GROMACS .gro file of C-alpha atoms in nm:
model
  347
    1MET     CA    1  -0.028   0.029   0.014
    2PRO     CA    2   0.110   0.352  -0.088
    3ILE     CA    3   0.247   0.557   0.197
    4ASP     CA    4  -0.011   0.861   0.276
    5PRO     CA    5   0.178   1.187   0.173
    6TYR     CA    6   0.081   1.327   0.517
    7ILE     CA    7   0.282   1.116   0.685
    8LEU     CA    8   0.604   1.224   0.430
    9LEU     CA    9   0.475   1.575   0.542
   10LEU     CA   10   0.538   1.499   0.895
   11LEU     CA   11   0.890   1.295   0.814
   12GLY     CA   12   1.015   1.661   0.635
   13THR     CA   13   0.887   1.861   0.947
   14VAL     CA   14   1.123   1.617   1.186
   15GLY     CA   15   1.424   1.603   0.947
   16LEU     CA   16   1.369   2.030   0.928
   17ALA     CA   17   1.348   1.994   1.303
   18ALA     CA   18   1.629   1.793   1.354
   19LEU     CA   19   1.858   2.023   1.071
   20LEU     CA   20   1.703   2.328   1.211
   21PRO     CA   21   1.539   2.355   1.563
   22ALA     CA   22   1.404   2.652   1.726
   23ARG     CA   23   1.615   2.787   1.977
   24GLY     CA   24   1.596   3.053   2.170
   25THR     CA   25   1.366   3.334   2.079
   26GLY     CA   26   1.266   3.141   1.827
   27ALA     CA   27   1.161   2.873   2.038
   28ASP     CA   28   0.896   3.087   2.225
   29VAL     CA   29   0.764   3.200   1.916
   30ALA     CA   30   0.703   2.870   1.784
   31SER     CA   31   0.516   2.779   2.120
   32GLY     CA   32   0.276   3.041   2.118
   33ALA     CA   33   0.210   2.960   1.762
   34SER     CA   34   0.174   2.609   1.850
   35SER     CA   35  -0.049   2.661   2.134
   36ALA     CA   36  -0.288   2.897   1.923
   37ALA     CA   37  -0.321   2.628   1.659
   38ILE     CA   38  -0.417   2.370   1.853
   39ALA     CA   39  -0.645   2.575   2.011
   40LEU     CA   40  -0.796   2.652   1.641
   41LEU     CA   41  -0.760   2.316   1.612
   42PHE     CA   42  -0.989   2.175   1.868
   43PHE     CA   43  -1.224   2.466   1.751
   44LEU     CA   44  -1.269   2.398   1.459
   45TYR     CA   45  -1.321   1.998   1.567
   46GLY     CA   46  -1.642   2.172   1.780
   47ALA     CA   47  -1.784   2.374   1.452
   48ARG     CA   48  -1.770   2.041   1.264
   49LEU     CA   49  -1.991   1.785   1.509
   50SER     CA   50  -2.296   1.831   1.393
   51THR     CA   51  -2.492   1.835   1.759
   52ARG     CA   52  -2.805   1.664   1.566
   53GLU     CA   53  -2.602   1.374   1.454
   54ALA     CA   54  -2.444   1.322   1.742
   55MET     CA   55  -2.779   1.281   1.955
   56ASP     CA   56  -2.938   1.040   1.696
   57GLY     CA   57  -2.608   0.873   1.760
   58ILE     CA   58  -2.729   0.809   2.130
   59LYS     CA   59  -2.980   0.562   2.004
   60HIS     CA   60  -2.684   0.330   1.923
   61TRP     CA   61  -2.555   0.369   2.296
   62ARG     CA   62  -2.445  -0.044   2.309
   63LEU     CA   63  -2.225   0.014   1.981
   64HIS     CA   64  -2.076   0.332   2.110
   65VAL     CA   65  -1.993   0.212   2.469
   66THR     CA   66  -1.787  -0.055   2.312
   67VAL     CA   67  -1.600   0.174   2.061
   68LEU     CA   68  -1.554   0.375   2.446
   69ALA     CA   69  -1.445   0.069   2.611
   70CYS     CA   70  -1.193  -0.013   2.357
   71THR     CA   71  -1.024   0.310   2.313
   72PHE     CA   72  -1.027   0.392   2.677
   73LEU     CA   73  -0.991   0.041   2.820
   74VAL     CA   74  -0.887  -0.268   2.685
   75PHE     CA   75  -0.641  -0.050   2.459
   76PRO     CA   76  -0.467   0.141   2.807
   77LEU     CA   77  -0.484  -0.192   2.965
   78LEU     CA   78  -0.224  -0.392   2.699
   79GLY     CA   79  -0.008  -0.069   2.667
   80THR     CA   80   0.063  -0.087   3.068
   81ALA     CA   81   0.074  -0.487   2.990
   82THR     CA   82   0.402  -0.367   2.754
   83ARG     CA   83   0.599  -0.246   3.114
   84GLY     CA   84   0.760  -0.584   3.107
   85LEU     CA   85   0.911  -0.508   2.771
   86VAL     CA   86   1.097  -0.245   2.965
   87PRO     CA   87   1.476  -0.300   2.939
   88VAL     CA   88   1.494  -0.618   2.654
   89LEU     CA   89   1.309  -0.399   2.359
   90LEU     CA   90   1.179  -0.086   2.483
   91THR     CA   91   1.384   0.213   2.689
   92GLN     CA   92   1.125   0.419   2.997
   93PRO     CA   93   1.081   0.706   2.750
   94LEU     CA   94   0.941   0.491   2.429
   95TYR     CA   95   0.709   0.263   2.665
   96GLN     CA   96   0.613   0.604   2.812
   97GLY     CA   97   0.534   0.711   2.514
   98LEU     CA   98   0.342   0.364   2.368
   99LEU     CA   99   0.119   0.387   2.679
  100PHE     CA  100   0.017   0.745   2.593
  101LEU     CA  101  -0.069   0.648   2.197
  102THR     CA  102  -0.320   0.380   2.418
  103LEU     CA  103  -0.483   0.673   2.570
  104VAL     CA  104  -0.616   0.874   2.338
  105PRO     CA  105  -0.909   0.905   2.091
  106SER     CA  106  -1.008   0.748   1.801
  107THR     CA  107  -0.988   0.913   1.476
  108ILE     CA  108  -1.250   1.017   1.310
  109GLN     CA  109  -1.271   1.073   0.951
  110SER     CA  110  -1.030   0.774   0.871
  111SER     CA  111  -1.266   0.525   1.060
  112ILE     CA  112  -1.498   0.716   0.818
  113ALA     CA  113  -1.404   0.667   0.552
  114PHE     CA  114  -1.287   0.235   0.590
  115THR     CA  115  -1.610   0.178   0.695
  116SER     CA  116  -1.767   0.359   0.422
  117MET     CA  117  -1.549   0.177   0.192
  118ALA     CA  118  -1.630  -0.189   0.403
  119ARG     CA  119  -2.016  -0.107   0.343
  120GLY     CA  120  -2.035  -0.104   0.721
  121ASN     CA  121  -2.252   0.151   0.948
  122VAL     CA  122  -2.105   0.491   0.826
  123PRO     CA  123  -2.298   0.678   1.046
  124ALA     CA  124  -2.235   0.514   1.361
  125ALA     CA  125  -1.851   0.527   1.255
  126ILE     CA  126  -1.962   0.874   1.269
  127CYS     CA  127  -2.096   0.916   1.629
  128ALA     CA  128  -1.891   0.667   1.763
  129GLY     CA  129  -1.545   0.911   1.619
  130SER     CA  130  -1.669   1.190   1.740
  131PHE     CA  131  -1.782   1.128   2.094
  132SER     CA  132  -1.468   0.953   2.129
  133SER     CA  133  -1.235   1.253   2.038
  134LEU     CA  134  -1.532   1.413   2.246
  135VAL     CA  135  -1.449   1.194   2.593
  136GLY     CA  136  -1.072   1.155   2.501
  137ILE     CA  137  -0.998   1.577   2.579
  138VAL     CA  138  -1.113   1.474   2.911
  139ILE     CA  139  -1.022   1.075   2.991
  140THR     CA  140  -0.714   1.090   2.821
  141PRO     CA  141  -0.521   1.344   3.044
  142LEU     CA  142  -0.670   1.173   3.343
  143LEU     CA  143  -0.561   0.853   3.270
  144ALA     CA  144  -0.250   1.006   3.167
  145ALA     CA  145  -0.220   1.162   3.518
  146ALA     CA  146  -0.302   0.783   3.683
  147LEU     CA  147  -0.102   0.545   3.459
  148LEU     CA  148   0.210   0.787   3.389
  149GLY     CA  149   0.229   1.046   3.671
  150SER     CA  150   0.514   1.269   3.738
  151SER     CA  151   0.728   1.066   3.421
  152ALA     CA  152   0.565   1.159   3.257
  153GLY     CA  153   0.770   1.459   3.193
  154GLY     CA  154   0.654   1.755   3.329
  155PHE     CA  155   0.312   1.627   3.431
  156SER     CA  156   0.073   1.815   3.679
  157ALA     CA  157  -0.275   1.918   3.786
  158ASP     CA  158  -0.134   2.237   3.617
  159SER     CA  159  -0.132   2.019   3.296
  160LEU     CA  160  -0.532   1.927   3.335
  161VAL     CA  161  -0.619   2.255   3.339
  162GLN     CA  162  -0.454   2.361   3.080
  163ILE     CA  163  -0.608   2.095   2.909
  164VAL     CA  164  -0.940   2.229   2.979
  165LEU     CA  165  -0.831   2.562   2.869
  166GLN     CA  166  -0.659   2.526   2.529
  167LEU     CA  167  -0.858   2.204   2.410
  168LEU     CA  168  -1.209   2.212   2.546
  169VAL     CA  169  -1.277   2.542   2.569
  170PRO     CA  170  -1.207   2.601   2.227
  171PHE     CA  171  -1.387   2.315   2.140
  172VAL     CA  172  -1.740   2.418   2.331
  173ALA     CA  173  -1.703   2.765   2.148
  174GLY     CA  174  -1.747   2.597   1.848
  175GLN     CA  175  -1.970   2.408   1.982
  176LEU     CA  176  -2.195   2.756   2.074
  177LEU     CA  177  -2.059   2.918   1.717
  178ARG     CA  178  -2.180   2.613   1.507
  179ARG     CA  179  -2.535   2.766   1.454
  180TRP     CA  180  -2.389   3.106   1.296
  181ILE     CA  181  -2.062   2.962   1.147
  182GLY     CA  182  -2.160   2.592   1.037
  183SER     CA  183  -2.203   2.634   0.673
  184PHE     CA  184  -1.919   2.911   0.584
  185ILE     CA  185  -1.653   2.563   0.780
  186ALA     CA  186  -1.897   2.314   0.536
  187ARG     CA  187  -1.817   2.562   0.214
  188HIS     CA  188  -1.443   2.557   0.300
  189LYS     CA  189  -1.371   2.266   0.391
  190LYS     CA  190  -1.063   2.188   0.207
  191VAL     CA  191  -0.902   2.513   0.289
  192LEU     CA  192  -0.991   2.419   0.629
  193GLY     CA  193  -0.851   2.100   0.649
  194LEU     CA  194  -0.490   2.205   0.593
  195VAL     CA  195  -0.536   2.485   0.840
  196ASP     CA  196  -0.594   2.145   1.061
  197ARG     CA  197  -0.286   1.988   0.870
  198GLY     CA  198  -0.043   2.296   0.868
  199SER     CA  199  -0.159   2.286   1.284
  200ILE     CA  200  -0.051   1.916   1.320
  201LEU     CA  201   0.315   2.046   1.150
  202LEU     CA  202   0.358   2.295   1.383
  203VAL     CA  203   0.271   2.110   1.680
  204VAL     CA  204   0.582   1.860   1.563
  205TYR     CA  205   0.793   2.085   1.408
  206THR     CA  206   0.799   2.256   1.839
  207ALA     CA  207   0.769   1.930   1.978
  208PHE     CA  208   1.093   1.756   1.771
  209SER     CA  209   1.238   2.086   1.773
  210GLU     CA  210   1.246   2.093   2.237
  211GLY     CA  211   1.338   1.735   2.187
  212MET     CA  212   1.652   1.825   2.015
  213VAL     CA  213   1.771   2.104   2.214
  214GLN     CA  214   1.758   1.884   2.505
  215GLY     CA  215   1.981   1.598   2.298
  216ILE     CA  216   1.670   1.293   2.367
  217TRP     CA  217   1.708   1.173   2.054
  218HIS     CA  218   2.083   1.038   2.127
  219GLN     CA  219   1.871   0.786   2.378
  220VAL     CA  220   1.706   0.602   2.071
  221SER     CA  221   1.904   0.345   1.833
  222PRO     CA  222   1.776   0.206   1.578
  223MET     CA  223   1.748  -0.118   1.730
  224ARG     CA  224   1.490   0.021   1.945
  225LEU     CA  225   1.299   0.186   1.733
  226ALA     CA  226   1.280  -0.165   1.505
  227GLY     CA  227   1.174  -0.341   1.876
  228LEU     CA  228   0.936  -0.015   1.874
  229LEU     CA  229   0.769  -0.122   1.530
  230VAL     CA  230   0.736  -0.512   1.581
  231VAL     CA  231   0.540  -0.418   1.988
  232GLU     CA  232   0.313  -0.195   1.743
  233ALA     CA  233   0.230  -0.452   1.531
  234VAL     CA  234   0.166  -0.689   1.767
  235LEU     CA  235  -0.073  -0.405   1.932
  236LEU     CA  236  -0.287  -0.378   1.620
  237ALA     CA  237  -0.353  -0.689   1.523
  238VAL     CA  238  -0.429  -0.812   1.856
  239MET     CA  239  -0.689  -0.518   1.871
  240LEU     CA  240  -0.801  -0.601   1.505
  241ALA     CA  241  -0.865  -0.934   1.617
  242LEU     CA  242  -1.056  -0.822   1.947
  243THR     CA  243  -1.306  -0.545   1.852
  244TRP     CA  244  -1.381  -0.799   1.536
  245TYR     CA  245  -1.454  -1.171   1.727
  246GLY     CA  246  -1.531  -0.925   2.022
  247ALA     CA  247  -1.814  -0.746   1.859
  248LYS     CA  248  -1.884  -1.151   1.684
  249ALA     CA  249  -1.984  -1.229   2.053
  250LEU     CA  250  -2.130  -0.941   2.156
  251ARG     CA  251  -2.423  -1.034   1.825
  252PHE     CA  252  -2.351  -0.701   1.647
  253ASP     CA  253  -2.456  -0.742   1.293
  254ARG     CA  254  -2.230  -0.733   1.027
  255GLU     CA  255  -2.268  -0.348   0.987
  256ASP     CA  256  -2.211  -0.227   1.314
  257ARG     CA  257  -1.865  -0.449   1.364
  258ILE     CA  258  -1.748  -0.325   1.111
  259ALA     CA  259  -1.811   0.003   1.256
  260ILE     CA  260  -1.706  -0.094   1.594
  261GLN     CA  261  -1.339  -0.243   1.406
  262PHE     CA  262  -1.204   0.050   1.284
  263ALA     CA  263  -1.313   0.255   1.545
  264GLY     CA  264  -1.206   0.088   1.819
  265SER     CA  265  -0.871  -0.019   1.696
  266LYS     CA  266  -0.714   0.294   1.614
  267LYS     CA  267  -0.599   0.580   1.783
  268SER     CA  268  -0.585   1.034   1.654
  269LEU     CA  269  -0.268   1.106   1.565
  270ALA     CA  270  -0.451   1.454   1.494
  271SER     CA  271  -0.578   1.481   1.869
  272GLY     CA  272  -0.294   1.301   2.056
  273LEU     CA  273   0.027   1.576   1.920
  274PRO     CA  274  -0.165   1.876   2.065
  275MET     CA  275  -0.253   1.636   2.404
  276ALA     CA  276   0.143   1.525   2.422
  277SER     CA  277   0.273   1.870   2.336
  278VAL     CA  278   0.053   2.050   2.663
  279LEU     CA  279   0.136   1.628   2.865
  280PHE     CA  280   0.499   1.615   2.806
  281GLY     CA  281   0.619   1.954   2.708
  282ALA     CA  282   1.038   1.941   2.634
  283HIS     CA  283   1.013   1.558   2.631
  284ALA     CA  284   0.640   1.497   2.371
  285SER     CA  285   0.910   1.435   2.088
  286LEU     CA  286   0.942   1.113   2.213
  287ALA     CA  287   0.612   1.088   2.360
  288VAL     CA  288   0.497   1.120   1.985
  289LEU     CA  289   0.654   0.877   1.823
  290PRO     CA  290   0.526   0.580   1.866
  291LEU     CA  291   0.182   0.757   1.717
  292MET     CA  292   0.371   0.858   1.436
  293LEU     CA  293   0.442   0.509   1.389
  294PHE     CA  294   0.128   0.384   1.481
  295HIS     CA  295  -0.086   0.610   1.261
  296GLN     CA  296   0.037   0.517   0.950
  297MET     CA  297   0.109   0.133   1.019
  298GLN     CA  298  -0.275   0.160   1.108
  299LEU     CA  299  -0.360   0.331   0.775
  300MET     CA  300  -0.235   0.039   0.546
  301VAL     CA  301  -0.348  -0.244   0.781
  302CYS     CA  302  -0.689  -0.085   0.803
  303ALA     CA  303  -0.709   0.026   0.435
  304VAL     CA  304  -0.616  -0.362   0.366
  305ILE     CA  305  -0.892  -0.500   0.541
  306ALA     CA  306  -1.179  -0.271   0.398
  307LYS     CA  307  -1.071  -0.299   0.063
  308ARG     CA  308  -1.181  -0.777   0.092
  309ARG     CA  309  -1.453  -0.662   0.339
  310SER     CA  310  -1.607  -0.451   0.018
  311HIS     CA  311  -1.628  -0.789  -0.131
  312ASP     CA  312  -1.797  -0.986   0.087
  313PRO     CA  313  -2.143  -1.090  -0.041
  314ARG     CA  314  -2.392  -0.832   0.018
  315PRO     CA  315  -2.707  -0.952   0.239
  316GLN     CA  316  -2.944  -0.920  -0.113
  317GLU     CA  317  -2.654  -1.145  -0.304
  318ARG     CA  318  -2.677  -1.434  -0.010
  319THR     CA  319  -3.111  -1.453   0.031
  320GLY     CA  320  -3.171  -1.353  -0.319
  321GLU     CA  321  -3.382  -1.072  -0.237
  322GLY     CA  322  -3.582  -0.927  -0.516
  323PRO     CA  323  -3.459  -0.640  -0.774
  324GLY     CA  324  -3.433  -0.352  -0.494
  325ALA     CA  325  -3.071  -0.507  -0.462
  326GLU     CA  326  -2.956  -0.320  -0.732
  327VAL     CA  327  -3.067   0.018  -0.599
  328THR     CA  328  -2.913  -0.079  -0.254
  329SER     CA  329  -2.618  -0.215  -0.414
  330ALA     CA  330  -2.531   0.102  -0.602
  331ALA     CA  331  -2.633   0.334  -0.351
  332SER     CA  332  -2.371   0.173  -0.130
  333ALA     CA  333  -2.036   0.207  -0.356
  334SER     CA  334  -2.152   0.573  -0.436
  335ALA     CA  335  -2.135   0.652  -0.034
  336SER     CA  336  -1.821   0.439  -0.032
  337ARG     CA  337  -1.662   0.641  -0.344
  338THR     CA  338  -1.768   0.973  -0.176
  339ALA     CA  339  -1.694   0.909   0.183
  340VAL     CA  340  -1.321   0.796   0.066
  341GLY     CA  341  -1.260   1.084  -0.152
  342THR     CA  342  -1.316   1.269   0.144
  343GLY     CA  343  -1.222   1.154   0.487
  344THR     CA  344  -0.893   0.926   0.361
  345ARG     CA  345  -0.662   1.197   0.502
  346SER     CA  346  -0.773   1.211   0.829
  347GLY     CA  347  -0.527   1.200   1.177
   0.00000   0.00000   0.00000
């Protein structure tokens, strides 16, 4: 599968930070701009989330509870289990980054795109991803406080306040103003998408610049990175299996199982990076490295799975139900193409 072009931009930003890290006054300017970009990012998240869609999605509460349990319970439990791999495969900083990866919310756009491609329950994927992002603004810092504590490199009670002011308040403001700016955002979706991505690149540059100035990259060797990739591959495989077969055991139908698998097994780079910059400070570069690697891995693997699921026999084909099957099939394929075209470049 091809590498997401945005990953290449992220790697290029890391390379720029390695060659020309922000120092002194430049670092202060970059830090201030990064904080403003993070606030703007979450303001736009809030303005995009349709309150009506969110309320309609609550009706399917079993599915959303399942996704939230996978994201904020099963994932963290697996993350804490990797503590036994220190120092054999992972260093302590890489373990902390891996554990933080398991605490961040699920993705939104890519989960929608893959669910649509696989002919799953797209409305459920929209609501599940949105709920996960909203809940994660509060849950992720609390889990980090409980599981990482002061070893996170500057994490404290003040970080919780900063999370609320920098992430939750802009999100709520976006929701409150959506009535007046929602149509504007819908008309300029592509431009604002560039703002999203530019904000994340700025956060990456600031975080990795601080890491270069602090000299923490000398702690990572190629062997350690290889070990990290192996651990993340196993983690992703376990979550993909648990979400698929666990949803089957809970008697969800095929469409719901697809939504649960893609929303419950993935982690959001767009949400995780801003949170890491607030929680970890100068140590954020190592903290987000596992998340960046996992992000690309999950996109490649889920793209393959979604493509395979798209070839599953449709219910109409299995039961031989009448001529309406062709109409339903065409509508499903059209919705799939539309969502894939608009959603694959997600965090």
